[in-house]
mmCIF file of C-alpha atoms and ligand atoms in Angstrom:
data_model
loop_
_atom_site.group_PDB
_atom_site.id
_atom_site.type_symbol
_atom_site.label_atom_id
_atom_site.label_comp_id
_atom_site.label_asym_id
_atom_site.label_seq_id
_atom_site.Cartn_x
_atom_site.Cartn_y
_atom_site.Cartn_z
ATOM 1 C CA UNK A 49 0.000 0.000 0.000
ATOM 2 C CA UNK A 50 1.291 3.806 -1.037
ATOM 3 C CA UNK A 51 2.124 5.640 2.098
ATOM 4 C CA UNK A 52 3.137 9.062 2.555
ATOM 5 C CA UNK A 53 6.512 8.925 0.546
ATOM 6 C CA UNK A 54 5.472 6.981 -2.154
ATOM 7 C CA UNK A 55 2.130 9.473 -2.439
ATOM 8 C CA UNK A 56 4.336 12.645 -2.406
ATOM 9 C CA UNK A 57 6.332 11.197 -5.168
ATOM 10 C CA UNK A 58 2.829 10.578 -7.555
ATOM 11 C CA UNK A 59 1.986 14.067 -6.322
ATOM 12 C CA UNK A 60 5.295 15.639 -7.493
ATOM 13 C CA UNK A 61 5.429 13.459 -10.530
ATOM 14 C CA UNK A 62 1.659 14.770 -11.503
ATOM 15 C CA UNK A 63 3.619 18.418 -12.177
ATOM 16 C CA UNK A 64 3.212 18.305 -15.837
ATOM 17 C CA UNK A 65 -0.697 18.386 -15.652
ATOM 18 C CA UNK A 66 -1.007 21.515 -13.831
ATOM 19 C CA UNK A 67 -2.630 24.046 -16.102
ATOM 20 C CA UNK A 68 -4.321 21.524 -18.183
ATOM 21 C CA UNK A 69 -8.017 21.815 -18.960
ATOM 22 C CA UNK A 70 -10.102 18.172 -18.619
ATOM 23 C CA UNK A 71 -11.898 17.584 -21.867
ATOM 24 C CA UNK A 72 -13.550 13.962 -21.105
ATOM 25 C CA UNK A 73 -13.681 11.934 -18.464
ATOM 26 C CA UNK A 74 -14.274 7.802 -19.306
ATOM 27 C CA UNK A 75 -15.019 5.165 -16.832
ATOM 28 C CA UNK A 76 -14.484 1.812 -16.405
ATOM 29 C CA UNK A 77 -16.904 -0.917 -17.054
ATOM 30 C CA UNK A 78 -15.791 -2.019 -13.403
ATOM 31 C CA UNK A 79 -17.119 1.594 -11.857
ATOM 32 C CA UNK A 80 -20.407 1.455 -13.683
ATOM 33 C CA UNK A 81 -20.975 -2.482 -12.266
ATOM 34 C CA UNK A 82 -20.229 -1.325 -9.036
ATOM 35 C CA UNK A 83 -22.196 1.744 -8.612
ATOM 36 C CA UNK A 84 -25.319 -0.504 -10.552
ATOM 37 C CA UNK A 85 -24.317 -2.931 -7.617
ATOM 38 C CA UNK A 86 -24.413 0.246 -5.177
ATOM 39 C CA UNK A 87 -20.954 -0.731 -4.136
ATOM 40 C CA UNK A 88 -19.537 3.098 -5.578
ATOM 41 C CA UNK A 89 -16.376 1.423 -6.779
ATOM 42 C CA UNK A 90 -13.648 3.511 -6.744
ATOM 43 C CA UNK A 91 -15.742 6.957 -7.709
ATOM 44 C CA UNK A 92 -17.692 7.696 -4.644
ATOM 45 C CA UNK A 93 -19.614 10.429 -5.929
ATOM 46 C CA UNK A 94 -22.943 10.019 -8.390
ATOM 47 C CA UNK A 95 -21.123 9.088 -11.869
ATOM 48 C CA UNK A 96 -23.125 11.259 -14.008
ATOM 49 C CA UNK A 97 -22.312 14.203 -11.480
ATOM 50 C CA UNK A 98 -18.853 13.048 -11.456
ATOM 51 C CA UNK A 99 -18.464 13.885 -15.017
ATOM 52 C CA UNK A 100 -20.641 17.104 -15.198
ATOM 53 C CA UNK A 101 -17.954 18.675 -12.069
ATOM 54 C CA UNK A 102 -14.724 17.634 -13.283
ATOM 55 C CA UNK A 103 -14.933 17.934 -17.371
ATOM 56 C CA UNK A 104 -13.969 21.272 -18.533
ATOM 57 C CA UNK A 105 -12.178 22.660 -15.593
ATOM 58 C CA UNK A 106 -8.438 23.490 -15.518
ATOM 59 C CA UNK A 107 -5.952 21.609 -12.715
ATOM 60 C CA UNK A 108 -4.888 24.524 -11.376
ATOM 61 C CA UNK A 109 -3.265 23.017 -8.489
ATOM 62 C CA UNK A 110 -2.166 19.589 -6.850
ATOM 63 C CA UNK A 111 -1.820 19.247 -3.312
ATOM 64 C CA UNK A 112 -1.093 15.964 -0.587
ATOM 65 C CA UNK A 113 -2.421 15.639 2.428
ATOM 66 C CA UNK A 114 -1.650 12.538 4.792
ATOM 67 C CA UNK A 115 -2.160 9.721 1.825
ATOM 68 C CA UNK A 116 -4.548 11.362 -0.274
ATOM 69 C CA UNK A 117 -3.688 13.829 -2.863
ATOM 70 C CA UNK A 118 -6.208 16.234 -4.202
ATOM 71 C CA UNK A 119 -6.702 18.153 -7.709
ATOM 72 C CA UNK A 120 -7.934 21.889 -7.523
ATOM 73 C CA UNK A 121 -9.712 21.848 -10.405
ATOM 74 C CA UNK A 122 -12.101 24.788 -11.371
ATOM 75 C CA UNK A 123 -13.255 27.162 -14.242
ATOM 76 C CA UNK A 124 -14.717 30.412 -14.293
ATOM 77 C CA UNK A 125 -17.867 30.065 -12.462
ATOM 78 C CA UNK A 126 -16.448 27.426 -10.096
ATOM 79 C CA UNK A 127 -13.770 25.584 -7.710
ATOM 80 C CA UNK A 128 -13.848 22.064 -6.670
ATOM 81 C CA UNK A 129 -11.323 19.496 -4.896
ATOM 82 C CA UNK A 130 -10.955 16.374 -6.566
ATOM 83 C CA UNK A 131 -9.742 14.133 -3.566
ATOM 84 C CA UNK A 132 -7.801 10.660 -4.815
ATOM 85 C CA UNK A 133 -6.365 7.796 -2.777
ATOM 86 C CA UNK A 134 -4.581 5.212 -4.087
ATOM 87 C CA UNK A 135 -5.837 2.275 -1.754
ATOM 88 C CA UNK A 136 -3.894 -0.967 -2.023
ATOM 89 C CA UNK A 137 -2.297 -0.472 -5.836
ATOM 90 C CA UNK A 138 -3.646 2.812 -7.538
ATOM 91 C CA UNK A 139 -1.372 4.817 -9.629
ATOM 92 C CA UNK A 140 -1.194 7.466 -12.081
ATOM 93 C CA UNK A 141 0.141 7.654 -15.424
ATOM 94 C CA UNK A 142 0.464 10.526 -17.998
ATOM 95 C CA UNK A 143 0.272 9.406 -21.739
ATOM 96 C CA UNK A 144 0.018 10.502 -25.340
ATOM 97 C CA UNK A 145 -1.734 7.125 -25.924
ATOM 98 C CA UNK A 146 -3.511 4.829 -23.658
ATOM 99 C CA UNK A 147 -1.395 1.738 -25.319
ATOM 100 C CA UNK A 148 1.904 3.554 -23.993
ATOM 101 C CA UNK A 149 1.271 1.874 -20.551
ATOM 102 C CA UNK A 150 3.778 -0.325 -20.529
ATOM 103 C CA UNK A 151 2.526 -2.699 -17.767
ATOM 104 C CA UNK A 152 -0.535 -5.568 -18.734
ATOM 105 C CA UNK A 153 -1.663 -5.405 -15.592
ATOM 106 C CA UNK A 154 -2.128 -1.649 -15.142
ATOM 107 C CA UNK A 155 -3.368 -1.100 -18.553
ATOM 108 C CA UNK A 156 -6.220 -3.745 -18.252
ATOM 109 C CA UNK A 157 -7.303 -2.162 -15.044
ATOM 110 C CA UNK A 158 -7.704 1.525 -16.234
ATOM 111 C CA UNK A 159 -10.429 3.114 -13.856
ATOM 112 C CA UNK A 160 -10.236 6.444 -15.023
ATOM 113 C CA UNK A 161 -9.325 8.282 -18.008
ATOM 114 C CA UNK A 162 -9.041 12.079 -18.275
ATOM 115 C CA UNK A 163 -8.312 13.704 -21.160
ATOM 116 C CA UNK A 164 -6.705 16.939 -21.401
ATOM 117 C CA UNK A 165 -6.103 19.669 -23.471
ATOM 118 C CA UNK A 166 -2.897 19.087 -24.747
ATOM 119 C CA UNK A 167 -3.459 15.494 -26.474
ATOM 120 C CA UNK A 168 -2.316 13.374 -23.580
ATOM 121 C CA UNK A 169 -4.496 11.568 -20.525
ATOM 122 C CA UNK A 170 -4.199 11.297 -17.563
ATOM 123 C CA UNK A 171 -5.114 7.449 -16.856
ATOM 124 C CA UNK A 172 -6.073 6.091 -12.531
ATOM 125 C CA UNK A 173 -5.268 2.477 -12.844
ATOM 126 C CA UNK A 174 -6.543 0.421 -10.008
ATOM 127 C CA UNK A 175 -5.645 -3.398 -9.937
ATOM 128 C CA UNK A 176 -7.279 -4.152 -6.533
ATOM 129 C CA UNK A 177 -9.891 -1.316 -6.781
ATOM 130 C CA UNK A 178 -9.568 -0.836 -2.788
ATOM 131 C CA UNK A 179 -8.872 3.286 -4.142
ATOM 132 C CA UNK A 180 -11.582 6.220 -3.993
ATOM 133 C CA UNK A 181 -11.952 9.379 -6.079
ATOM 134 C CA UNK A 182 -14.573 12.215 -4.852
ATOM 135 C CA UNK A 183 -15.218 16.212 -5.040
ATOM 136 C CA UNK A 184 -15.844 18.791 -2.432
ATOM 137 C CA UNK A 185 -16.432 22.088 -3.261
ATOM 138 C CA UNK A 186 -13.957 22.667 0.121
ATOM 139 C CA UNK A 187 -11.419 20.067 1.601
ATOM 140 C CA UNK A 188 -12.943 20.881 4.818
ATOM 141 C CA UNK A 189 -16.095 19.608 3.851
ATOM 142 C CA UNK A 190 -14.090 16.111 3.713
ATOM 143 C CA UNK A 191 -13.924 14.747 7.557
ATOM 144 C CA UNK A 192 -10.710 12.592 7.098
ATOM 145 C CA UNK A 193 -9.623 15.955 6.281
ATOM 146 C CA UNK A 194 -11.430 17.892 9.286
ATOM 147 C CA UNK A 195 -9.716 15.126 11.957
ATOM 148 C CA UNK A 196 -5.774 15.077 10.533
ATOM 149 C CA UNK A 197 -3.106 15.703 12.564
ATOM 150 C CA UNK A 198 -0.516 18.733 10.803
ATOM 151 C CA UNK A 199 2.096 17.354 8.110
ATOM 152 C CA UNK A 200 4.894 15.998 9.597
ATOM 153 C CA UNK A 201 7.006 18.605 7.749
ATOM 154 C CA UNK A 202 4.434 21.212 9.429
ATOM 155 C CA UNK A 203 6.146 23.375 12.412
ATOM 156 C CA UNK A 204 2.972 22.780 14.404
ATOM 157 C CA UNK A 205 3.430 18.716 13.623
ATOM 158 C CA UNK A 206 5.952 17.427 16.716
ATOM 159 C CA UNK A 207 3.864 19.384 19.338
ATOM 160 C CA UNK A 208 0.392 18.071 17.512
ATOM 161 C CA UNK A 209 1.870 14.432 17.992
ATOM 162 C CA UNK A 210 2.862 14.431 21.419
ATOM 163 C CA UNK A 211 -0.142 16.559 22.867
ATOM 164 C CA UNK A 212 -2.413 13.598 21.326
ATOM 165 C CA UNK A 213 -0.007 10.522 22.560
ATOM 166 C CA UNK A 214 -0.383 12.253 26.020
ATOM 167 C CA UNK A 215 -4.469 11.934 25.726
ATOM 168 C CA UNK A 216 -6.220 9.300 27.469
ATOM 169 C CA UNK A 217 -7.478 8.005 24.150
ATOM 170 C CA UNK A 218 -4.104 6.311 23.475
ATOM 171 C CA UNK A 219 -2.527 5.990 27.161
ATOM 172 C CA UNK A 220 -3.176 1.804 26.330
ATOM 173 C CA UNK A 221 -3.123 1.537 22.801
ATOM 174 C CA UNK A 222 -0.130 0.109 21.109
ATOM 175 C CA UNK A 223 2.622 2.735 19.931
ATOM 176 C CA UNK A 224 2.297 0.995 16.471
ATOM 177 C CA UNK A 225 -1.485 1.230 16.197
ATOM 178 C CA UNK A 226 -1.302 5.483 16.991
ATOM 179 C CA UNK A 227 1.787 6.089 15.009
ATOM 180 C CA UNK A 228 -0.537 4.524 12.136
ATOM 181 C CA UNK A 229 -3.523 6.774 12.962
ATOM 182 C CA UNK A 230 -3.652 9.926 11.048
ATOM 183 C CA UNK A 231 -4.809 11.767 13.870
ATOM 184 C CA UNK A 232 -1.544 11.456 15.618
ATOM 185 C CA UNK A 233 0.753 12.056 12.083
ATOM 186 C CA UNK A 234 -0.171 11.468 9.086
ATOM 187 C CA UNK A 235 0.855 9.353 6.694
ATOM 188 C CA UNK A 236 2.356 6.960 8.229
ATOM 189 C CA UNK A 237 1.076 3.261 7.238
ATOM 190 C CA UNK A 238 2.874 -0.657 8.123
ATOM 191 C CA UNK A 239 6.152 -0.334 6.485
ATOM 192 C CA UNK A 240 7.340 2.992 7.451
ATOM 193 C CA UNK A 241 6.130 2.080 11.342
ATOM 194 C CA UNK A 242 7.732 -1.016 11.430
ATOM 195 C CA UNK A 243 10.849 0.880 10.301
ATOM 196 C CA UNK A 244 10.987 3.653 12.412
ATOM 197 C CA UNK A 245 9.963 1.802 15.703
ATOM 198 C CA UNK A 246 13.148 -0.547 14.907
ATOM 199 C CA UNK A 247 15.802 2.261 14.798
ATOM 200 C CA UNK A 248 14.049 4.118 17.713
ATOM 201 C CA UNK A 249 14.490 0.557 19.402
ATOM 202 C CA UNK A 250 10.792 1.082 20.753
ATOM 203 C CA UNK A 251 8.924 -2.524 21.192
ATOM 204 C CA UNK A 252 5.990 -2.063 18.351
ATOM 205 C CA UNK A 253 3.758 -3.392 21.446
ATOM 206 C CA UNK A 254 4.582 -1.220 23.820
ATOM 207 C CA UNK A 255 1.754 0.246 25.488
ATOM 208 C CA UNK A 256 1.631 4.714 24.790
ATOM 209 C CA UNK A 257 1.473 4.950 28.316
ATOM 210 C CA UNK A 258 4.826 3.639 28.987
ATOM 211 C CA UNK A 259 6.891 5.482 26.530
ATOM 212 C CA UNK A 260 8.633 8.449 28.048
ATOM 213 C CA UNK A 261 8.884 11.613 26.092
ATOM 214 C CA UNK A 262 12.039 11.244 25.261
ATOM 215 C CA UNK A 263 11.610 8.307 23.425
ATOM 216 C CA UNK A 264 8.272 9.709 21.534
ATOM 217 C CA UNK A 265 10.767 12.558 20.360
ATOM 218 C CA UNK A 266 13.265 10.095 18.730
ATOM 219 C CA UNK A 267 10.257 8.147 17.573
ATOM 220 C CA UNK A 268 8.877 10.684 15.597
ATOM 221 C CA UNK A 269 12.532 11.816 14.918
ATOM 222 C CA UNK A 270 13.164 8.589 13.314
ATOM 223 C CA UNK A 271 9.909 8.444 11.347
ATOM 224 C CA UNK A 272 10.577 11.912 9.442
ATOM 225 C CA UNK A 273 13.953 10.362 8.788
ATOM 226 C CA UNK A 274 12.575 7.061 6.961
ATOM 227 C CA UNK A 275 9.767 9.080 5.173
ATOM 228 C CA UNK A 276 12.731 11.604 3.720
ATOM 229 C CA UNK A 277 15.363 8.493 3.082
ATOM 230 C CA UNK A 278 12.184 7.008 1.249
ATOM 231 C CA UNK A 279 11.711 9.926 -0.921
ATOM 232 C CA UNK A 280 15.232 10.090 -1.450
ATOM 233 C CA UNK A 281 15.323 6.866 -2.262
ATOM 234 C CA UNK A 282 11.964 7.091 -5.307
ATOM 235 C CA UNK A 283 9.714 4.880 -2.503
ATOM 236 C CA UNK A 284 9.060 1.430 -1.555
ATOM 237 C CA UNK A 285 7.649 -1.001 -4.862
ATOM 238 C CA UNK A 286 6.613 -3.813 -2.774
ATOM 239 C CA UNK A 287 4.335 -5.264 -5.385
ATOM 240 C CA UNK A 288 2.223 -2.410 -7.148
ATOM 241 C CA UNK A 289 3.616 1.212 -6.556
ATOM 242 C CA UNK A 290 4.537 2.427 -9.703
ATOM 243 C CA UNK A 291 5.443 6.220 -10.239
ATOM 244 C CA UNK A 292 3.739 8.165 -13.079
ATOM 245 C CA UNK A 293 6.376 7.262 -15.506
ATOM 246 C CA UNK A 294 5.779 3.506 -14.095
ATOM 247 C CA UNK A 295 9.065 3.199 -12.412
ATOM 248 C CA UNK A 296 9.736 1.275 -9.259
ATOM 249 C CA UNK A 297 11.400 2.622 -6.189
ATOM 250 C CA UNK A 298 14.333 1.533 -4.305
ATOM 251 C CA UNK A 299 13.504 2.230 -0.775
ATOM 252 C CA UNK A 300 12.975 -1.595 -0.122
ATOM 253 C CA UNK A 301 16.590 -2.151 -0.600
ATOM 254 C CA UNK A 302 17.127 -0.259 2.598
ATOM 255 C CA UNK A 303 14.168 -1.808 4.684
ATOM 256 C CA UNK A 304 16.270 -2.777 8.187
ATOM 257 C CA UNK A 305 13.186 -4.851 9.591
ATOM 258 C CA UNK A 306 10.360 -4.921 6.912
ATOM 259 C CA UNK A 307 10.112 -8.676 5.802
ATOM 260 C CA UNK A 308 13.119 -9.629 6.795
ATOM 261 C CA UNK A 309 14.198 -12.448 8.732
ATOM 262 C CA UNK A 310 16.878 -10.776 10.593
ATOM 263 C CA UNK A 311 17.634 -7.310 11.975
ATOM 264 C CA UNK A 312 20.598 -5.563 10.855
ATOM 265 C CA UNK A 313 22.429 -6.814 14.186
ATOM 266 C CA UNK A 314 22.130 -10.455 13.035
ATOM 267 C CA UNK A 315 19.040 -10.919 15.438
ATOM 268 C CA UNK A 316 16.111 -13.131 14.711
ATOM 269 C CA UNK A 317 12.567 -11.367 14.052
ATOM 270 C CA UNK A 318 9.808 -11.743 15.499
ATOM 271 C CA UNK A 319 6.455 -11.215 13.790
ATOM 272 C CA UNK A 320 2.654 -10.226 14.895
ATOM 273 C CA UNK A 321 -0.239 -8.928 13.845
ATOM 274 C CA UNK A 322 -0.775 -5.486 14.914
ATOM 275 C CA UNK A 323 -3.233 -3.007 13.407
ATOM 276 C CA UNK A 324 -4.097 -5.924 11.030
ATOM 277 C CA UNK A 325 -0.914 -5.613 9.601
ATOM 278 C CA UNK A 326 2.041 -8.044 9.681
ATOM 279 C CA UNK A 327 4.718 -6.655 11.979
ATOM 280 C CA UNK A 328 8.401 -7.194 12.166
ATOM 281 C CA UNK A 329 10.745 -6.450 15.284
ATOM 282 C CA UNK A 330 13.369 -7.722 17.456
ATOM 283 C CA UNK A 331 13.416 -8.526 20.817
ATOM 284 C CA UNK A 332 16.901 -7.554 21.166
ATOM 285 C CA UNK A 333 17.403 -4.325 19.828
ATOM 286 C CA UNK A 334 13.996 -3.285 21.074
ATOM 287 C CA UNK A 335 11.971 -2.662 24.249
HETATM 288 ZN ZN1 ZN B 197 18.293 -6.834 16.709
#
């Protein structure tokens, strides 16, 4: 699954389509079974509305917040947010021709297709269909939106964090489960949790309550550091991130913990299910 890095990569990537005007929009067989099915597959809004909003308005603007990105898109009588997240394997690409996808798999699941003013589209391929597309005419009008913690990367972001760790809310959660909730930071999902609770040797079970501040400082220390060696490093491709050229990042090459079967030390993992998700740490290096 994208997290932060690998979102703020598509979002940087997505550059070339600012100041493009959206001619068309065509959707998938898939999105029409779904929404006939009342399942909303993908596009959450009414698919006839959908289309009306978005075709003929300019991108004037693309912005990331947590893991979703959103489009400014508007024309002269009005603005509206197109908000996108990837889900389990969405991703963007930018072509003069549908058939230059390169990949089978992301070229049979197109979702999306918007056309733009200059000749090329901007395809949404979605192989698992777990990602969601919808407009607001303001992001606060979104309530993800209305509960997220500040960016990382926001002054206000370490003091946001640590005032919320301190609430009774997560005094007995696990300090993987609220470094994963985007009220506490955003952005941050399994990989890049597992990673920086390994090199702030902080036990992924540990209970909130019994992790001085001290330690929540390095924590969150540690977790800007992974997120900025990740974008550094293009992302993580564990199976479906692709960028918008449909490149794969290298980040996994410097996982220390994230399926692996020993730590850097030489120590045997452990693994657990925490947060759903399949956890890695070591017993040794952290408590
Ligand atoms: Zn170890």
């Amino acid at each position: 699954m994208p997290e932060l890095p690998e979102v703020e990569l598509v979002k940087r990537e997505l550059t070339p389509v600012i100041n493009l005007k959206i001619t068309d929009v065509e959707l998938s067989q898939h999105i029409y079974n779904g929404h006939k099915l009342n399942k909303r597959t993908i596009v959450k809004d009414d698919l006839d509305a959908f289309k009306e909003i978005v075709t003929g308005k300019t991108i004037t603007h693309i912005g990331r917040r947590g893991k979703y990105l959103y489009f400014l898109i508007n024309d002269e009588y009005k603005t509206t947010h197109l908000v996108s997240h990837l889900g389990m394997s969405g991703a963007y690409f930018i072509v003069s021709d549908f058939e230059d996808i390169k990949e089978h798999n992301f070229k049979k699941h197109w979702q999306v297709i918007f056309s733009l003013d200059n000749g090329q589209k901007l395809v949404y391929s979605d192989i698992r269909r777990f990602g969601e597309m919808h407009t607001h005419e303001s992001l606060q009008d979104f309530p993800p939106f209305q509960r997220m913690a500040p960016e990382y990367t926001d002054e206000l972001g370490f003091a946001h964090y640590m005032k919320m760790l301190r609430t009774k809310k997560y005094e007995e959660k696990p300090i993987k489960a609220a470094i994963m909730d985007g009220e506490v930071i955003p952005g941050v999902g399994n990989i890049y949790a597992v990673e920086a609770l390994y090199l702030s040797h902080i036990l992924p079970t540990k209970k909130v309550g019994n992790v001085s501040d001290k330690r929540l400082r390095e924590l969150f220390d540690r977790i800007t550091e992974v997120f900025e060696l990740s974008l550094s490093h293009g992302g993580s491709t564990i199976s479906d991130y692709r960028s918008v050229t449909g490149g794969k990042g290298e980040m996994q090459n410097s996982f220390n913990v994230y399926q692996r079967k020993e730590c850097p030390l030489g120590h045997e993992l452990k693994t657990k299910v925490i947060s759903t998700r399949n956890t890695f740490y070591c017993t040794i290096c952290q408590r």
